[in-house]
Coordinates of C-alpha atoms and ligand atoms in Angstrom, one line a residue:
M51 CA 64.2 -37.2 146.6
K52 CA 65.6 -33.4 147.0
I53 CA 69.3 -33.1 145.6
L54 CA 71.0 -29.6 146.8
L55 CA 73.2 -28.3 143.8
T56 CA 75.7 -25.7 144.6
G57 CA 76.9 -23.8 141.8
G58 CA 73.8 -25.7 140.1
A59 CA 73.1 -22.5 137.7
G60 CA 76.8 -23.2 135.9
F61 CA 77.7 -25.1 133.1
I62 CA 78.2 -28.3 134.4
G63 CA 75.3 -27.9 137.4
S64 CA 72.8 -26.6 134.8
H65 CA 73.2 -29.6 133.1
T66 CA 73.1 -32.0 135.7
A67 CA 69.9 -30.3 137.1
V68 CA 68.3 -31.6 133.6
A69 CA 69.6 -34.9 134.3
L70 CA 68.5 -35.4 137.7
I71 CA 65.0 -34.2 136.8
E72 CA 65.4 -36.9 133.8
N73 CA 66.2 -39.6 136.4
G74 CA 63.2 -38.7 138.8
F75 CA 65.2 -36.7 141.5
D76 CA 64.1 -33.2 142.7
P77 CA 67.4 -30.6 142.5
V78 CA 67.4 -27.5 144.8
I79 CA 70.1 -25.0 143.4
V80 CA 72.0 -22.7 145.4
D81 CA 74.0 -20.2 143.6
D82 CA 75.1 -16.6 144.0
F83 CA 75.1 -16.2 140.0
R84 CA 78.8 -14.9 140.4
N85 CA 79.6 -17.0 137.1
S86 CA 76.0 -17.7 135.9
E87 CA 72.6 -15.5 134.9
P88 CA 69.5 -16.1 136.0
F89 CA 68.3 -16.8 132.6
V90 CA 70.1 -20.4 133.0
I91 CA 67.2 -21.5 135.8
E92 CA 64.3 -20.6 133.1
N93 CA 66.0 -22.4 130.6
I94 CA 66.2 -25.7 132.4
E95 CA 62.5 -24.9 133.1
K96 CA 61.9 -24.7 129.4
I97 CA 64.1 -28.2 128.8
V98 CA 62.4 -29.9 131.8
G99 CA 58.8 -28.4 131.5
K100 CA 58.6 -27.8 135.3
K101 CA 59.5 -25.2 137.8
I102 CA 63.1 -25.4 139.5
T103 CA 63.4 -24.7 143.4
Y104 CA 66.8 -22.1 143.4
Y105 CA 68.4 -19.5 146.1
S106 CA 70.5 -17.0 145.2
L107 CA 73.3 -16.9 148.0
N108 CA 77.0 -17.6 148.9
I109 CA 77.5 -21.0 149.8
G110 CA 80.1 -19.7 152.7
N111 CA 76.9 -18.0 154.1
K112 CA 76.2 -20.7 156.9
E113 CA 73.1 -19.4 158.3
G114 CA 71.5 -19.0 154.9
V115 CA 72.6 -22.5 154.1
K116 CA 71.6 -23.7 157.1
N117 CA 68.2 -22.3 156.6
I118 CA 67.8 -23.8 153.2
L119 CA 69.1 -27.3 154.3
Q120 CA 66.5 -27.2 157.2
R121 CA 63.5 -26.2 154.6
E122 CA 64.6 -28.2 151.9
N123 CA 65.6 -31.6 153.7
P124 CA 68.1 -32.9 150.8
V125 CA 69.4 -36.3 150.9
G126 CA 72.4 -35.6 148.4
V127 CA 74.6 -32.6 147.9
I128 CA 76.4 -32.1 144.5
H129 CA 79.1 -29.3 144.9
F130 CA 80.1 -27.4 141.9
A131 CA 80.2 -24.3 143.7
A132 CA 83.9 -22.7 142.9
D133 CA 86.0 -20.2 140.9
K134 CA 87.3 -22.3 137.9
A135 CA 89.9 -20.3 136.0
V136 CA 93.4 -21.5 136.4
N137 CA 95.3 -18.6 134.7
E138 CA 93.0 -16.0 137.3
S139 CA 94.0 -18.1 140.2
V140 CA 97.3 -17.5 139.6
L141 CA 97.2 -13.7 139.5
N142 CA 94.4 -13.7 142.4
P143 CA 95.1 -16.8 144.6
M144 CA 93.5 -15.4 147.9
K145 CA 90.0 -15.4 145.7
Y146 CA 90.7 -19.0 145.0
Y147 CA 91.4 -20.1 148.6
Q148 CA 88.5 -18.3 149.7
N149 CA 86.1 -19.7 147.7
N150 CA 87.0 -23.1 146.7
V151 CA 88.6 -23.7 150.2
L152 CA 87.1 -21.7 152.7
N153 CA 83.6 -21.7 151.5
L154 CA 83.9 -25.2 151.2
I155 CA 84.6 -25.6 154.8
N156 CA 81.8 -23.5 155.9
F157 CA 79.6 -25.5 154.0
L158 CA 80.7 -28.4 155.0
E159 CA 80.6 -27.0 159.2
V160 CA 76.7 -26.6 158.2
I161 CA 76.0 -30.0 156.5
D162 CA 77.7 -31.8 159.5
Q163 CA 74.4 -31.5 161.5
M164 CA 72.4 -32.8 158.7
N165 CA 71.7 -36.3 157.1
I166 CA 73.5 -36.1 154.0
N167 CA 73.5 -39.9 152.3
S168 CA 75.4 -38.9 149.2
F169 CA 78.0 -36.3 148.4
V170 CA 79.6 -36.1 145.2
F171 CA 82.6 -33.2 144.6
S172 CA 83.7 -31.9 141.3
S173 CA 87.1 -32.4 141.4
S174 CA 89.3 -32.2 138.0
C175 CA 92.2 -34.3 136.1
T176 CA 94.1 -31.0 137.1
V177 CA 95.1 -32.9 140.5
Y178 CA 97.6 -35.7 138.2
G179 CA 99.7 -32.5 136.9
V180 CA 101.9 -34.7 134.1
P181 CA 101.1 -37.9 134.6
D182 CA 103.6 -40.6 134.8
K183 CA 101.8 -42.7 132.5
I184 CA 98.8 -42.4 130.1
P185 CA 95.9 -43.3 130.3
V186 CA 96.0 -42.1 133.9
N187 CA 93.9 -44.0 136.4
E188 CA 92.8 -42.9 139.8
S189 CA 95.7 -44.4 141.8
A190 CA 98.2 -42.6 139.8
L191 CA 100.1 -39.8 142.0
I192 CA 99.0 -36.8 142.9
K193 CA 102.0 -34.2 141.8
P194 CA 102.3 -30.5 143.2
A195 CA 99.9 -28.5 141.7
F196 CA 100.6 -26.3 138.8
S197 CA 98.1 -23.4 140.1
P198 CA 96.2 -22.3 143.0
Y199 CA 93.2 -23.5 141.3
G200 CA 94.5 -27.1 140.8
Y201 CA 96.0 -27.0 144.4
T202 CA 92.5 -25.8 145.6
K203 CA 90.8 -29.4 143.9
Q204 CA 93.5 -31.4 145.6
V205 CA 92.8 -29.7 149.2
G206 CA 89.3 -30.0 148.5
E207 CA 89.4 -33.9 147.9
R208 CA 91.8 -34.2 151.0
I209 CA 88.9 -31.9 153.1
L210 CA 86.3 -34.2 152.2
T211 CA 87.9 -37.5 152.2
D212 CA 88.9 -36.3 156.1
F213 CA 85.2 -35.0 156.8
F214 CA 83.7 -38.2 155.4
K215 CA 85.9 -40.6 157.1
T216 CA 84.0 -39.6 160.2
K217 CA 80.6 -40.3 158.9
N218 CA 79.5 -43.5 159.0
K219 CA 76.0 -42.9 157.4
S220 CA 77.0 -41.1 154.1
S221 CA 79.1 -41.6 151.0
L222 CA 81.4 -39.4 149.1
T223 CA 82.3 -39.5 145.4
L224 CA 85.2 -37.6 144.0
L225 CA 84.7 -37.1 140.3
R226 CA 87.7 -36.1 138.1
Y227 CA 86.6 -34.2 135.3
F228 CA 88.9 -34.5 132.4
N229 CA 87.7 -31.4 130.0
P230 CA 84.1 -30.9 129.7
I231 CA 82.5 -29.3 126.6
G232 CA 79.5 -28.9 124.3
A233 CA 76.2 -28.0 125.4
H234 CA 72.4 -29.1 126.0
P235 CA 71.5 -30.2 122.2
S236 CA 68.7 -27.8 122.7
G237 CA 70.7 -25.0 122.5
L238 CA 69.3 -23.4 125.8
I239 CA 72.3 -24.2 128.2
G240 CA 76.2 -24.3 127.9
E241 CA 79.0 -22.5 128.8
L242 CA 78.4 -18.8 129.6
P243 CA 81.3 -16.5 127.9
I244 CA 81.5 -14.5 131.0
G245 CA 85.1 -12.7 130.3
V246 CA 87.7 -14.0 127.9
P247 CA 87.4 -17.8 127.7
S248 CA 90.6 -19.7 129.1
N249 CA 89.1 -23.2 127.5
L250 CA 89.4 -24.1 123.8
V251 CA 86.2 -24.4 122.6
P252 CA 84.2 -21.4 124.0
Y253 CA 87.3 -19.5 122.4
I254 CA 86.7 -21.5 119.0
T255 CA 83.1 -21.0 118.9
Q256 CA 83.4 -17.4 119.4
A257 CA 86.1 -17.0 116.9
G258 CA 84.1 -18.7 114.7
I259 CA 81.1 -16.2 115.1
G260 CA 83.3 -13.4 114.8
K261 CA 83.4 -12.2 118.6
R262 CA 87.3 -12.9 118.3
K263 CA 89.7 -12.2 115.6
K264 CA 91.3 -15.5 115.5
L265 CA 92.1 -18.6 117.8
T266 CA 95.9 -19.0 118.9
V267 CA 97.2 -22.6 119.1
F268 CA 99.7 -22.5 121.9
G269 CA 102.5 -24.6 120.9
K270 CA 102.7 -27.1 117.6
D271 CA 105.9 -28.8 118.8
Y272 CA 104.9 -31.1 121.2
D273 CA 105.3 -34.9 121.2
T274 CA 101.9 -35.5 120.3
K275 CA 100.7 -37.2 116.8
D276 CA 100.1 -33.5 115.2
G277 CA 102.4 -31.3 117.7
T278 CA 99.4 -29.7 119.4
C279 CA 98.3 -30.6 123.0
V280 CA 96.3 -33.6 123.2
R281 CA 93.0 -33.7 126.0
D282 CA 90.4 -35.8 127.0
Y283 CA 86.9 -34.0 125.8
I284 CA 83.7 -35.0 127.6
H285 CA 80.7 -33.5 126.4
V286 CA 78.6 -32.1 129.2
V287 CA 75.3 -34.2 128.8
D288 CA 77.8 -37.3 129.7
L289 CA 79.4 -35.7 132.2
A290 CA 76.2 -34.5 134.1
N291 CA 74.8 -38.1 133.8
A292 CA 77.9 -39.5 135.3
H293 CA 76.8 -37.6 138.4
V294 CA 73.6 -39.1 138.4
A295 CA 75.4 -42.3 138.4
A296 CA 77.7 -41.6 141.4
L297 CA 74.7 -40.0 143.1
K298 CA 72.4 -42.9 143.2
K299 CA 75.4 -45.4 144.1
G300 CA 76.1 -43.2 146.7
L301 CA 72.5 -43.4 148.2
K302 CA 72.9 -46.9 148.5
R303 CA 76.5 -47.2 149.6
K304 CA 77.0 -46.1 153.1
D305 CA 80.2 -45.1 154.8
S306 CA 82.5 -45.2 151.8
I307 CA 84.7 -43.0 149.4
K308 CA 85.2 -43.3 145.8
T309 CA 87.0 -41.5 143.1
Y310 CA 86.3 -41.8 139.5
N311 CA 88.1 -40.1 136.3
V312 CA 85.1 -38.7 134.0
G313 CA 86.7 -39.2 130.5
T314 CA 86.1 -40.5 127.3
G315 CA 88.9 -43.0 127.5
K316 CA 90.4 -40.8 123.7
G317 CA 92.8 -38.2 123.6
A318 CA 92.1 -35.4 120.6
S319 CA 94.3 -32.9 119.5
V320 CA 93.4 -29.0 119.4
L321 CA 93.7 -29.6 115.6
D322 CA 91.2 -32.3 115.8
V323 CA 88.8 -29.9 117.8
I324 CA 89.3 -27.1 115.0
K325 CA 88.5 -29.9 112.2
A326 CA 85.6 -30.8 113.8
F327 CA 84.5 -27.5 114.3
E328 CA 85.1 -26.8 110.9
K329 CA 83.2 -29.9 110.0
V330 CA 80.1 -29.0 112.1
S331 CA 79.9 -25.6 111.3
Q332 CA 80.9 -26.1 107.5
Q333 CA 83.4 -22.7 107.8
G334 CA 86.7 -22.5 108.1
L335 CA 88.3 -21.1 111.3
N336 CA 90.7 -18.2 111.2
Y337 CA 93.6 -19.4 113.5
E338 CA 97.7 -19.4 113.9
F339 CA 100.3 -21.1 115.7
G340 CA 101.6 -19.2 118.8
P341 CA 104.3 -20.0 121.4
R342 CA 103.5 -22.7 124.2
R343 CA 101.8 -21.8 127.0
A344 CA 103.4 -22.0 130.6
G345 CA 101.8 -24.9 132.6
D346 CA 100.2 -26.7 129.8
V347 CA 100.1 -30.3 130.1
P348 CA 101.4 -31.9 126.6
K349 CA 99.5 -34.8 126.9
I350 CA 96.4 -36.2 129.1
Y351 CA 93.6 -38.3 129.0
S352 CA 91.8 -41.0 131.2
D353 CA 91.4 -44.4 131.9
N354 CA 87.6 -44.8 132.6
F355 CA 87.5 -48.2 133.6
L356 CA 86.4 -47.8 136.8
I357 CA 83.8 -45.7 136.4
K358 CA 82.0 -47.8 133.3
N359 CA 82.9 -50.7 135.6
E360 CA 81.4 -49.7 138.7
L361 CA 78.7 -47.2 137.8
A362 CA 77.9 -48.9 134.3
W363 CA 78.4 -45.5 132.8
H364 CA 79.1 -44.8 129.4
P365 CA 79.9 -41.6 127.3
K366 CA 77.6 -41.3 124.7
F367 CA 78.6 -38.2 122.4
S368 CA 81.2 -38.0 120.1
L369 CA 83.7 -34.9 119.3
E370 CA 81.5 -33.8 116.4
D371 CA 78.7 -34.2 118.8
C372 CA 80.2 -31.7 121.1
L373 CA 81.1 -29.4 118.9
E374 CA 77.9 -29.2 117.0
H375 CA 75.9 -28.3 120.5
A376 CA 78.5 -25.7 121.5
W377 CA 78.1 -24.2 118.0
K378 CA 74.4 -24.2 118.4
W379 CA 74.7 -22.8 121.6
E380 CA 77.0 -19.7 120.4
K381 CA 74.4 -18.9 118.1
N382 CA 71.9 -18.8 120.4
L383 CA 73.5 -16.8 123.0
F384 CA 72.7 -13.6 121.2
N385 CA 69.0 -14.2 122.8
F386 CA 70.2 -14.2 126.0
K387 CA 70.8 -11.6 128.5
Y388 CA 74.1 -12.1 130.3
K389 CA 77.5 -10.6 131.7
S390 CA 79.1 -9.6 128.8
E391 CA 82.8 -9.8 128.1
K392 CA 84.9 -6.8 128.8
K393 CA 87.7 -7.5 126.6
Q394 CA 88.1 -8.4 122.9
D395 CA 91.2 -9.4 121.4
Ligands
NAD99 N1 84.5 -26.5 133.3 C1 85.8 -27.2 133.6 O1 86.5 -27.0 132.7 C2 85.9 -27.9 134.9 C3 86.7 -29.1 134.6 C4 87.3 -29.7 136.2 C5 86.4 -29.6 137.1 N2 85.5 -28.5 137.2 C6 84.8 -28.1 138.4 O2 83.5 -28.3 138.2 C7 82.5 -27.2 139.1 C8 81.6 -26.8 138.2 O3 82.5 -26.1 137.1 P1 81.4 -25.2 135.7 O4 82.2 -25.5 134.9 O5 80.5 -25.5 135.9 O6 81.8 -23.6 136.5 P2 80.9 -22.4 136.4 O7 81.5 -21.4 136.8 O8 79.8 -22.5 135.2 O9 79.7 -23.1 137.8 C9 80.3 -22.8 138.9 C10 78.8 -22.1 139.5 O10 79.2 -21.9 141.1 C11 78.6 -20.6 141.2 N3 79.3 -20.4 142.4 C12 80.5 -20.2 142.5 N4 81.0 -19.9 144.2 C13 79.9 -20.0 144.5 C14 79.6 -19.8 145.7 N5 80.4 -19.3 146.9 N6 78.3 -19.6 146.3 C15 77.4 -19.9 145.3 N7 77.6 -20.1 144.1 C16 78.8 -20.4 143.7 C17 78.7 -19.5 140.1 O11 77.8 -18.7 139.7 C18 78.4 -20.4 138.7 O12 77.2 -20.5 138.5 C19 83.5 -26.2 139.5 O13 83.8 -26.8 141.0 C20 85.2 -26.3 138.7 O14 86.0 -26.2 139.4 C21 85.1 -27.7 136.0

C-alpha cells in the first residue's frame, strides 16, 4: 500500500519512511529539500535495502501534487512538510503562514478530489502553551500560541478537522509530538544541522564535537527539580512507529478524527540530558548557565495513556539511547554533504 509522505526527507519523515517499509508499506516521498538533502534518500535506501520513490516538489504546487497523486494513487498521507523553527517564525511570520498554512490548504484542495483513507498530521505539544496540569492530556485547553509557528500548528489542526468532518470515507489523526530527539541506530539518518540549532540535543552534540564553543543552558531558577526546564524527549524511531500505528488504525476507521500525544510520559531536565550525553560519549560537555529564554515553558510532559491504550504503541528507547544515537549520527555527519551552517557561535 502506498503512503504519501510530504516532507519525508526530513528528520521525522525519513525515520517514518523506514518504519513504514519495515511494516510492509510503500512510502512515496514528496519533499522540496528546503531543509533536507538528497543523500537522506540514499541513506534510507541503505537502511531498508531497496529503492525509494521520491519527488522533489513544493507541496503547495497544486498541479505537481495532482500529477503525483494520480500516478501513485496512495491510500494514506502523512503530512510532515512545514517550517519548524520557533524563533525564526517570530522574525519571519509570513514564511510560516505561507508554508505551514497556505501550502497545507493548497495541498488539501488537491487531495479533496482523491480517495485518501487515512491522513496523519504532524502537530506539536506547543499547542498546549503553558498547561494548567502536568502531565498534559489531549483534552487540555488550547492556549494562545506563543509564536507564529505554534499558531500554525493550532490552525493546521483546525483546518484539517473542518476538512475531514466533511469526508465520510477518510480518517484524520492529529499527532501532538513532544520533543523528538535521537537518530536512527545505524547512524545513517538523523536531524540535519542546517543553520544554528534551536533544539537542545543537536546543540549538545555539536558542542560535544567542537562545532560550537559551548552550550548555554537558558535558566537555572525554574521551579523544577534542578532549576532547568523539563521536557518529554521522545526517540525519533519511537515517534516514527507511532505514525505507523496511527496510519494503520486510520485505515481501518472511517469518518473519524483522533488526537494523540506522542511522548514518553516522563519529564527530563536539561541537566538530565547533558548527563546522559556525558555518559554515552564518555566526555565532559562545555556548558554555562545563561538567563531564561523568552517563551520557554518551564515544564511539560505528556500523558500518553490514550495512544498506548488505543494504538498499542509504547516507546522503547531510553534517554541514554537517544543521546547515544544522536552522538553516533553527529560523528558520522562529516561523511555526508549537507547545507553547512553559516554562523558559528
Ligand atoms: N522536530 C521537532 O521538534 C518537531 C516537534 C513537533 C512537531 N514537529 C513537526 O513535525 C514535522 C516534521 O518535522 P521535522 O523535525 O522532521 O522537520 P524537518 O525540517 O527535518 O522536515 C520537514 C521536511 O519538509 C520539507 N518541506 C518543508 N516545506 C515543504 C514544502 N512546502 N514542500 C515540500 N517539502 C517541504 C523540508 O525540506 C524537510 O525535509 C513538521 O511539521 C514539524 O513542524 C517537529
